[in-house]
PDB file of C-alpha atoms and ligand atoms in Angstrom:
ATOM      1  CA  MET A   1     104.504  96.791 106.219  1.00 81.00           C
ATOM      2  CA  ALA A   2     100.670  96.624 106.438  1.00 90.00           C
ATOM      3  CA  SER A   3      99.042  95.106 109.501  1.00 95.00           C
ATOM      4  CA  ALA A   4      95.591  93.568 110.080  1.00 97.00           C
ATOM      5  CA  SER A   5      94.566  96.444 112.358  1.00 97.00           C
ATOM      6  CA  ASP A   6      95.165  99.058 109.608  1.00 98.00           C
ATOM      7  CA  PRO A   7      92.090 100.568 107.937  1.00 98.00           C
ATOM      8  CA  VAL A   8      90.698  99.929 104.463  1.00 98.00           C
ATOM      9  CA  GLY A   9      90.558 102.966 102.149  1.00 98.00           C
ATOM     10  CA  VAL A  10      87.539 103.519  99.914  1.00 98.00           C
ATOM     11  CA  PHE A  11      86.903 106.389  97.501  1.00 98.00           C
ATOM     12  CA  ASP A  12      84.473 107.765  94.960  1.00 98.00           C
ATOM     13  CA  SER A  13      83.757 111.124  93.375  1.00 98.00           C
ATOM     14  CA  GLY A  14      81.044 111.670  95.973  1.00 97.00           C
ATOM     15  CA  ILE A  15      78.380 109.777  97.889  1.00 97.00           C
ATOM     16  CA  GLY A  16      78.064 106.945  95.352  1.00 98.00           C
ATOM     17  CA  GLY A  17      80.757 104.822  96.947  1.00 98.00           C
ATOM     18  CA  LEU A  18      78.701 104.749 100.130  1.00 98.00           C
ATOM     19  CA  SER A  19      76.564 102.095  98.412  1.00 98.00           C
ATOM     20  CA  VAL A  20      79.742  99.975  98.361  1.00 98.00           C
ATOM     21  CA  LEU A  21      80.827 101.075 101.835  1.00 98.00           C
ATOM     22  CA  GLN A  22      77.484  99.810 103.211  1.00 98.00           C
ATOM     23  CA  GLU A  23      78.176  96.354 101.777  1.00 98.00           C
ATOM     24  CA  ILE A  24      81.732  96.370 103.167  1.00 98.00           C
ATOM     25  CA  ARG A  25      80.473  97.359 106.595  1.00 98.00           C
ATOM     26  CA  ARG A  26      77.849  94.569 106.507  1.00 97.00           C
ATOM     27  CA  LEU A  27      80.379  91.903 105.546  1.00 98.00           C
ATOM     28  CA  LEU A  28      83.398  93.118 107.501  1.00 98.00           C
ATOM     29  CA  PRO A  29      82.093  94.677 110.739  1.00 97.00           C
ATOM     30  CA  ALA A  30      85.510  94.792 112.444  1.00 98.00           C
ATOM     31  CA  GLU A  31      87.358  96.757 109.748  1.00 98.00           C
ATOM     32  CA  ASP A  32      88.140 100.437 110.222  1.00 98.00           C
ATOM     33  CA  LEU A  33      87.160 102.276 107.059  1.00 98.00           C
ATOM     34  CA  CYS A  34      88.505 105.533 105.592  1.00 98.00           C
ATOM     35  CA  TYR A  35      86.224 107.055 102.939  1.00 98.00           C
ATOM     36  CA  VAL A  36      87.084 109.903 100.573  1.00 98.00           C
ATOM     37  CA  ALA A  37      84.363 111.749  98.636  1.00 98.00           C
ATOM     38  CA  ASP A  38      86.028 113.842  95.913  1.00 98.00           C
ATOM     39  CA  ALA A  39      82.974 116.073  95.725  1.00 97.00           C
ATOM     40  CA  ALA A  40      84.856 119.150  94.446  1.00 97.00           C
ATOM     41  CA  TYR A  41      85.679 117.202  91.270  1.00 98.00           C
ATOM     42  CA  MET A  42      82.483 115.277  90.644  1.00 97.00           C
ATOM     43  CA  PRO A  43      81.042 114.152  88.253  1.00 98.00           C
ATOM     44  CA  TYR A  44      84.086 112.099  87.243  1.00 98.00           C
ATOM     45  CA  GLY A  45      82.056 110.596  84.418  1.00 98.00           C
ATOM     46  CA  GLU A  46      81.869 113.932  82.625  1.00 97.00           C
ATOM     47  CA  LYS A  47      85.436 115.112  83.302  1.00 97.00           C
ATOM     48  CA  PRO A  48      88.635 114.695  81.211  1.00 97.00           C
ATOM     49  CA  LYS A  49      90.190 111.281  81.754  1.00 96.00           C
ATOM     50  CA  ALA A  50      93.587 112.795  82.705  1.00 97.00           C
ATOM     51  CA  LEU A  51      91.965 114.703  85.563  1.00 98.00           C
ATOM     52  CA  VAL A  52      90.197 111.602  86.897  1.00 98.00           C
ATOM     53  CA  ARG A  53      93.465 109.665  86.728  1.00 97.00           C
ATOM     54  CA  GLU A  54      95.280 112.428  88.625  1.00 98.00           C
ATOM     55  CA  ARG A  55      92.569 112.646  91.314  1.00 98.00           C
ATOM     56  CA  ALA A  56      92.382 108.868  91.786  1.00 98.00           C
ATOM     57  CA  LEU A  57      96.133 108.609  92.295  1.00 98.00           C
ATOM     58  CA  LYS A  58      96.232 111.587  94.668  1.00 98.00           C
ATOM     59  CA  ILE A  59      93.425 110.173  96.828  1.00 98.00           C
ATOM     60  CA  ALA A  60      94.824 106.646  96.841  1.00 98.00           C
ATOM     61  CA  ARG A  61      98.208 108.029  97.885  1.00 98.00           C
ATOM     62  CA  PHE A  62      96.594 110.007 100.706  1.00 98.00           C
ATOM     63  CA  LEU A  63      94.856 106.844 101.914  1.00 98.00           C
ATOM     64  CA  VAL A  64      97.957 104.665 101.740  1.00 98.00           C
ATOM     65  CA  ASP A  65     100.723 107.110 102.692  1.00 97.00           C
ATOM     66  CA  GLU A  66      98.913 109.249 105.256  1.00 97.00           C
ATOM     67  CA  GLN A  67      96.149 106.998 106.615  1.00 98.00           C
ATOM     68  CA  HIS A  68      98.164 103.763 106.320  1.00 98.00           C
ATOM     69  CA  CYS A  69      95.384 101.881 104.563  1.00 98.00           C
ATOM     70  CA  LYS A  70      96.155  98.214 103.976  1.00 98.00           C
ATOM     71  CA  ALA A  71      93.946  97.966 100.861  1.00 98.00           C
ATOM     72  CA  ILE A  72      92.203 100.382  98.504  1.00 98.00           C
ATOM     73  CA  VAL A  73      88.685  99.929  97.169  1.00 98.00           C
ATOM     74  CA  VAL A  74      87.872 101.964  94.077  1.00 98.00           C
ATOM     75  CA  ALA A  75      84.147 102.441  94.724  1.00 98.00           C
ATOM     76  CA  CYS A  76      83.637 104.246  91.439  1.00 98.00           C
ATOM     77  CA  ASN A  77      83.127 102.544  88.090  1.00 98.00           C
ATOM     78  CA  THR A  78      84.411 105.599  86.240  1.00 98.00           C
ATOM     79  CA  ALA A  79      87.664 105.739  88.212  1.00 98.00           C
ATOM     80  CA  THR A  80      88.139 101.984  87.740  1.00 98.00           C
ATOM     81  CA  GLY A  81      87.810 102.302  83.991  1.00 97.00           C
ATOM     82  CA  ILE A  82      90.212 105.204  83.787  1.00 96.00           C
ATOM     83  CA  ALA A  83      92.736 104.689  86.585  1.00 97.00           C
ATOM     84  CA  VAL A  84      92.824 101.152  88.005  1.00 97.00           C
ATOM     85  CA  ASP A  85      95.846 100.028  85.977  1.00 97.00           C
ATOM     86  CA  LEU A  86      97.800 103.079  87.136  1.00 98.00           C
ATOM     87  CA  LEU A  87      96.804 102.541  90.792  1.00 98.00           C
ATOM     88  CA  ARG A  88      97.829  98.886  90.674  1.00 98.00           C
ATOM     89  CA  LYS A  89     101.172  99.886  89.168  1.00 98.00           C
ATOM     90  CA  GLN A  90     101.858 102.678  91.670  1.00 98.00           C
ATOM     91  CA  LEU A  91     100.603 101.248  94.971  1.00 97.00           C
ATOM     92  CA  ASP A  92     102.015  98.384  96.960  1.00 95.00           C
ATOM     93  CA  VAL A  93      98.712  97.428  98.627  1.00 97.00           C
ATOM     94  CA  PRO A  94      95.877  95.386  97.078  1.00 97.00           C
ATOM     95  CA  VAL A  95      93.542  97.473  94.887  1.00 98.00           C
ATOM     96  CA  ILE A  96      89.996  96.148  94.617  1.00 98.00           C
ATOM     97  CA  ALA A  97      87.967  97.859  91.934  1.00 98.00           C
ATOM     98  CA  ILE A  98      84.290  97.881  91.022  1.00 98.00           C
ATOM     99  CA  GLU A  99      83.108  97.289  87.466  1.00 97.00           C
ATOM    100  CA  PRO A 100      79.636  96.947  85.917  1.00 98.00           C
ATOM    101  CA  ALA A 101      78.041  93.548  86.710  1.00 98.00           C
ATOM    102  CA  ILE A 102      77.784  92.403  83.093  1.00 98.00           C
ATOM    103  CA  LYS A 103      78.868  88.827  83.798  1.00 97.00           C
ATOM    104  CA  PRO A 104      76.066  88.045  86.300  1.00 97.00           C
ATOM    105  CA  ALA A 105      73.620  89.991  84.115  1.00 98.00           C
ATOM    106  CA  SER A 106      74.442  87.855  81.074  1.00 97.00           C
ATOM    107  CA  GLU A 107      73.800  84.731  83.182  1.00 97.00           C
ATOM    108  CA  LEU A 108      70.473  86.088  84.486  1.00 98.00           C
ATOM    109  CA  THR A 109      68.865  87.380  81.300  1.00 98.00           C
ATOM    110  CA  LYS A 110      66.091  85.337  79.704  1.00 98.00           C
ATOM    111  CA  THR A 111      65.426  87.676  76.784  1.00 98.00           C
ATOM    112  CA  GLY A 112      69.140  87.792  75.953  1.00 98.00           C
ATOM    113  CA  VAL A 113      69.105  91.587  76.307  1.00 98.00           C
ATOM    114  CA  VAL A 114      70.914  93.451  79.083  1.00 98.00           C
ATOM    115  CA  GLY A 115      70.923  97.212  79.637  1.00 98.00           C
ATOM    116  CA  VAL A 116      73.881  98.957  81.275  1.00 98.00           C
ATOM    117  CA  MET A 117      73.348 102.366  82.845  1.00 98.00           C
ATOM    118  CA  ALA A 118      76.645 104.150  83.550  1.00 98.00           C
ATOM    119  CA  THR A 119      78.452 107.458  83.193  1.00 98.00           C
ATOM    120  CA  PRO A 120      79.681 108.575  79.763  1.00 98.00           C
ATOM    121  CA  GLY A 121      83.254 108.202  81.122  1.00 97.00           C
ATOM    122  CA  THR A 122      82.729 104.556  82.055  1.00 98.00           C
ATOM    123  CA  LEU A 123      81.053 103.597  78.798  1.00 98.00           C
ATOM    124  CA  SER A 124      83.656 105.278  76.595  1.00 96.00           C
ATOM    125  CA  GLY A 125      86.570 103.662  78.445  1.00 93.00           C
ATOM    126  CA  GLU A 126      88.764 100.856  77.172  1.00 91.00           C
ATOM    127  CA  LYS A 127      88.042  98.645  80.182  1.00 94.00           C
ATOM    128  CA  PHE A 128      84.315  98.754  79.507  1.00 97.00           C
ATOM    129  CA  GLY A 129      84.963  98.033  75.832  1.00 96.00           C
ATOM    130  CA  GLU A 130      86.818  94.848  76.818  1.00 96.00           C
ATOM    131  CA  LEU A 131      84.059  93.798  79.226  1.00 95.00           C
ATOM    132  CA  HIS A 132      81.418  94.482  76.568  1.00 96.00           C
ATOM    133  CA  SER A 133      83.133  92.422  73.900  1.00 95.00           C
ATOM    134  CA  ARG A 134      83.785  89.531  76.313  1.00 95.00           C
ATOM    135  CA  PHE A 135      80.062  89.034  76.920  1.00 95.00           C
ATOM    136  CA  SER A 136      78.384  90.346  73.776  1.00 94.00           C
ATOM    137  CA  ARG A 137      78.716  87.126  71.791  1.00 91.00           C
ATOM    138  CA  ASP A 138      75.659  85.524  73.425  1.00 91.00           C
ATOM    139  CA  THR A 139      74.004  88.582  74.955  1.00 97.00           C
ATOM    140  CA  LYS A 140      72.884  91.860  73.445  1.00 98.00           C
ATOM    141  CA  ILE A 141      74.386  94.509  75.715  1.00 98.00           C
ATOM    142  CA  ILE A 142      72.877  97.972  75.385  1.00 98.00           C
ATOM    143  CA  SER A 143      75.022 100.765  76.810  1.00 98.00           C
ATOM    144  CA  GLN A 144      73.000 103.659  78.159  1.00 98.00           C
ATOM    145  CA  PRO A 145      75.076 106.730  79.061  1.00 98.00           C
ATOM    146  CA  CYS A 146      73.391 108.678  81.854  1.00 98.00           C
ATOM    147  CA  PRO A 147      74.866 112.214  81.852  1.00 98.00           C
ATOM    148  CA  GLY A 148      73.626 114.308  84.746  1.00 97.00           C
ATOM    149  CA  LEU A 149      72.296 111.365  86.754  1.00 98.00           C
ATOM    150  CA  ALA A 150      75.102 110.970  89.321  1.00 98.00           C
ATOM    151  CA  LYS A 151      75.051 114.717  89.942  1.00 97.00           C
ATOM    152  CA  ALA A 152      71.265 114.727  90.405  1.00 97.00           C
ATOM    153  CA  ILE A 153      71.562 111.895  92.953  1.00 97.00           C
ATOM    154  CA  GLU A 154      74.446 113.651  94.708  1.00 96.00           C
ATOM    155  CA  SER A 155      72.152 116.659  95.249  1.00 94.00           C
ATOM    156  CA  GLY A 156      70.083 114.410  97.525  1.00 93.00           C
ATOM    157  CA  LYS A 157      66.704 115.305  95.949  1.00 94.00           C
ATOM    158  CA  LEU A 158      65.743 111.727  95.262  1.00 95.00           C
ATOM    159  CA  ASN A 159      62.037 112.418  94.710  1.00 90.00           C
ATOM    160  CA  SER A 160      62.388 115.357  92.359  1.00 95.00           C
ATOM    161  CA  ILE A 161      60.488 115.581  89.085  1.00 96.00           C
ATOM    162  CA  ARG A 162      63.780 116.308  87.334  1.00 95.00           C
ATOM    163  CA  LEU A 163      65.288 113.042  88.546  1.00 97.00           C
ATOM    164  CA  ARG A 164      62.212 111.083  87.481  1.00 97.00           C
ATOM    165  CA  LYS A 165      62.350 112.682  84.012  1.00 97.00           C
ATOM    166  CA  LEU A 166      66.051 111.902  83.645  1.00 97.00           C
ATOM    167  CA  LEU A 167      65.544 108.289  84.674  1.00 98.00           C
ATOM    168  CA  THR A 168      62.558 107.877  82.367  1.00 98.00           C
ATOM    169  CA  ARG A 169      64.678 109.108  79.462  1.00 98.00           C
ATOM    170  CA  PHE A 170      67.452 106.601  80.245  1.00 98.00           C
ATOM    171  CA  ILE A 171      65.332 103.563  81.143  1.00 98.00           C
ATOM    172  CA  LYS A 172      62.659 103.683  78.417  1.00 98.00           C
ATOM    173  CA  PRO A 173      64.999 102.758  75.518  1.00 98.00           C
ATOM    174  CA  LEU A 174      66.243  99.745  77.496  1.00 98.00           C
ATOM    175  CA  VAL A 175      62.753  98.459  78.254  1.00 98.00           C
ATOM    176  CA  ASP A 176      61.604  99.183  74.697  1.00 98.00           C
ATOM    177  CA  GLN A 177      64.437  96.965  73.408  1.00 98.00           C
ATOM    178  CA  ASN A 178      63.333  94.138  75.696  1.00 98.00           C
ATOM    179  CA  ALA A 179      66.105  94.287  78.314  1.00 98.00           C
ATOM    180  CA  ASP A 180      65.084  92.130  81.288  1.00 98.00           C
ATOM    181  CA  VAL A 181      68.207  92.911  83.357  1.00 98.00           C
ATOM    182  CA  ILE A 182      69.492  96.411  84.051  1.00 98.00           C
ATOM    183  CA  VAL A 183      73.030  96.785  85.362  1.00 98.00           C
ATOM    184  CA  LEU A 184      73.643  99.789  87.603  1.00 98.00           C
ATOM    185  CA  GLY A 185      77.134 100.631  86.354  1.00 98.00           C
ATOM    186  CA  CYS A 186      77.659 103.638  88.631  1.00 98.00           C
ATOM    187  CA  THR A 187      77.800 103.459  92.403  1.00 98.00           C
ATOM    188  CA  HIS A 188      75.439 106.431  92.771  1.00 98.00           C
ATOM    189  CA  TYR A 189      72.553 104.617  91.057  1.00 98.00           C
ATOM    190  CA  PRO A 190      71.677 102.033  93.781  1.00 98.00           C
ATOM    191  CA  PHE A 191      70.351 104.970  95.807  1.00 98.00           C
ATOM    192  CA  VAL A 192      67.497 105.388  93.301  1.00 98.00           C
ATOM    193  CA  ARG A 193      66.844 101.675  92.844  1.00 97.00           C
ATOM    194  CA  PRO A 194      63.173 101.950  93.967  1.00 97.00           C
ATOM    195  CA  LEU A 195      62.496 104.593  91.313  1.00 97.00           C
ATOM    196  CA  ILE A 196      64.381 102.616  88.659  1.00 98.00           C
ATOM    197  CA  ARG A 197      62.320  99.555  89.588  1.00 97.00           C
ATOM    198  CA  GLU A 198      59.089 101.507  89.333  1.00 97.00           C
ATOM    199  CA  LEU A 199      59.994 102.886  85.906  1.00 98.00           C
ATOM    200  CA  ALA A 200      61.453  99.662  84.483  1.00 98.00           C
ATOM    201  CA  GLY A 201      58.634  97.416  85.756  1.00 97.00           C
ATOM    202  CA  GLN A 202      58.630  94.534  88.212  1.00 95.00           C
ATOM    203  CA  ASP A 203      59.796  91.949  85.652  1.00 96.00           C
ATOM    204  CA  VAL A 204      63.148  93.651  85.099  1.00 98.00           C
ATOM    205  CA  ARG A 205      66.017  92.589  87.388  1.00 98.00           C
ATOM    206  CA  ILE A 206      68.210  95.421  88.625  1.00 98.00           C
ATOM    207  CA  ILE A 207      71.710  94.521  89.734  1.00 98.00           C
ATOM    208  CA  ASP A 208      74.850  96.245  90.962  1.00 98.00           C
ATOM    209  CA  SER A 209      78.322  95.152  92.057  1.00 98.00           C
ATOM    210  CA  GLY A 210      78.570  96.496  95.622  1.00 98.00           C
ATOM    211  CA  GLU A 211      78.236  93.159  97.380  1.00 98.00           C
ATOM    212  CA  ALA A 212      80.611  91.423  94.960  1.00 98.00           C
ATOM    213  CA  VAL A 213      83.254  94.069  95.678  1.00 98.00           C
ATOM    214  CA  ALA A 214      82.867  93.588  99.439  1.00 98.00           C
ATOM    215  CA  ARG A 215      83.325  89.821  98.963  1.00 98.00           C
ATOM    216  CA  GLN A 216      86.367  90.377  96.776  1.00 98.00           C
ATOM    217  CA  LEU A 217      87.855  92.652  99.450  1.00 98.00           C
ATOM    218  CA  GLN A 218      87.232  89.982 102.080  1.00 98.00           C
ATOM    219  CA  ARG A 219      88.967  87.353  99.913  1.00 98.00           C
ATOM    220  CA  LYS A 220      91.965  89.623  99.255  1.00 98.00           C
ATOM    221  CA  LEU A 221      92.388  90.520 102.941  1.00 98.00           C
ATOM    222  CA  ALA A 222      92.109  86.886 103.986  1.00 97.00           C
ATOM    223  CA  ALA A 223      94.611  85.800 101.324  1.00 96.00           C
ATOM    224  CA  SER A 224      97.181  88.305 102.601  1.00 94.00           C
ATOM    225  CA  GLY A 225      96.500  87.589 106.290  1.00 95.00           C
ATOM    226  CA  LEU A 226      95.197  91.142 106.717  1.00 96.00           C
ATOM    227  CA  GLU A 227      91.587  90.516 107.843  1.00 97.00           C
ATOM    228  CA  ASN A 228      90.901  92.323 111.140  1.00 97.00           C
ATOM    229  CA  GLY A 229      90.130  89.564 113.622  1.00 94.00           C
ATOM    230  CA  SER A 230      89.806  91.788 116.703  1.00 95.00           C
ATOM    231  CA  GLY A 231      86.083  91.041 117.033  1.00 94.00           C
ATOM    232  CA  GLN A 232      85.563  94.722 117.869  1.00 96.00           C
ATOM    233  CA  GLU A 233      83.286  97.073 115.976  1.00 96.00           C
ATOM    234  CA  GLY A 234      85.168  99.028 113.314  1.00 97.00           C
ATOM    235  CA  HIS A 235      84.852 102.779 112.784  1.00 96.00           C
ATOM    236  CA  GLU A 236      84.481 104.956 109.730  1.00 97.00           C
ATOM    237  CA  ARG A 237      86.193 108.249 108.979  1.00 97.00           C
ATOM    238  CA  PHE A 238      85.221 110.528 106.114  1.00 97.00           C
ATOM    239  CA  TRP A 239      87.210 113.067 104.082  1.00 97.00           C
ATOM    240  CA  CYS A 240      85.949 115.387 101.437  1.00 97.00           C
ATOM    241  CA  SER A 241      87.532 117.688  98.832  1.00 97.00           C
ATOM    242  CA  SER A 242      84.644 120.175  99.069  1.00 95.00           C
ATOM    243  CA  GLU A 243      83.497 122.041 102.171  1.00 93.00           C
ATOM    244  CA  PRO A 244      83.319 119.386 104.942  1.00 92.00           C
ATOM    245  CA  GLY A 245      80.088 120.719 106.493  1.00 91.00           C
ATOM    246  CA  ALA A 246      78.202 120.554 103.194  1.00 91.00           C
ATOM    247  CA  CYS A 247      79.753 117.167 102.507  1.00 92.00           C
ATOM    248  CA  ARG A 248      78.587 115.876 105.876  1.00 93.00           C
ATOM    249  CA  GLY A 249      75.070 116.973 104.892  1.00 93.00           C
ATOM    250  CA  SER A 250      75.326 114.885 101.695  1.00 94.00           C
ATOM    251  CA  ILE A 251      76.738 111.797 103.396  1.00 95.00           C
ATOM    252  CA  ALA A 252      74.635 111.668 106.588  1.00 94.00           C
ATOM    253  CA  PRO A 253      71.324 110.590 104.930  1.00 93.00           C
ATOM    254  CA  PHE A 254      73.086 107.534 103.473  1.00 93.00           C
ATOM    255  CA  TRP A 255      74.951 106.415 106.554  1.00 94.00           C
ATOM    256  CA  THR A 256      73.314 104.986 109.663  1.00 90.00           C
ATOM    257  CA  ARG A 257      75.956 106.084 112.184  1.00 91.00           C
ATOM    258  CA  ASP A 258      77.249 109.521 113.106  1.00 89.00           C
ATOM    259  CA  VAL A 259      79.256 111.153 110.340  1.00 92.00           C
ATOM    260  CA  CYS A 260      82.135 113.522 110.929  1.00 88.00           C
ATOM    261  CA  THR A 261      83.823 114.791 107.763  1.00 93.00           C
ATOM    262  CA  MET A 262      87.325 116.236 107.453  1.00 96.00           C
ATOM    263  CA  ALA A 263      88.832 118.319 104.671  1.00 95.00           C
ATOM    264  CA  LEU A 264      90.983 116.351 102.243  1.00 96.00           C
ATOM    265  CA  PRO A 265      94.430 118.029 102.211  1.00 92.00           C
ATOM    266  CA  ALA A 266      94.889 120.046  98.990  1.00 87.00           C
TER     267      ALA A 266
HETATM  268  N1  DGL B   1      79.930 106.962  91.323  1.00 88.73           N
HETATM  269  C1  DGL B   1      80.791 107.006  90.220  1.00 88.73           C
HETATM  270  C2  DGL B   1      80.748 105.791  89.327  1.00 88.73           C
HETATM  271  O1  DGL B   1      80.552 104.706  89.828  1.00 88.73           O
HETATM  272  C3  DGL B   1      81.059 108.321  89.548  1.00 88.73           C
HETATM  273  C4  DGL B   1      79.943 109.208  89.196  1.00 88.73           C
HETATM  274  C5  DGL B   1      80.504 110.493  88.657  1.00 88.73           C
HETATM  275  O2  DGL B   1      81.165 111.209  89.418  1.00 88.73           O
HETATM  276  O3  DGL B   1      80.308 110.770  87.456  1.00 88.73           O
HETATM  277  O4  DGL B   1      80.950 105.865  88.159  1.00 88.73           O
END
């Protein structure tokens, strides 16, 4: 039986989910947070769907069964698209999952054109197909697969020429087709928002779903009486499927407090 003092589990293929974790920490300062970066298996967006499904279930089980998490946040659009139905079926805790912010984008656009940057795995998934067809009656939604981008961000070289070239290649077709809203449909991408803004131009709105997920988590916890009301500052713990020292080096630049990473059990 879950209790309000139990932690919340959050996972992604790597550092991307930290963009969601930051929003959760801002909104829910008292919650203890367990974060798994499945760095040995990233990029999920360019891996077979069966493997992503298997990894997502294994990590969620670790968080629930071994860390006693009271809720799971899938901080990875690719894993949501591929595995969220399975996780909801298999786990008996609430599963909150991120998805590309197409709904708010379709309300914001003035040109009627929205660009979605995401991994090939997200854009080729059934879930994204459903989301796309739900909003494409009144809005032109351009899907832009971004192979290589999450991996380039994960490497931490956010000012590299290679990254700029990649982003230029992905953003130009969206701007050329008059998109005035760009949806960041991968949790790694908010970390290069300034560069995306520079390349897309100041008139283009750039949105992601991190804050919406944190709010959804808050609602779910409150609805099940599981919000931590201790008034004390929560802690974070990090696990990684690759070498923990290297993983710590990847996470630390994106997290304001001390980071100690542990090896995810095989
Ligand atoms: N950050 C993830 C997402 O939101 C996955 C990136 C990847 O591993 O391909 O899709």
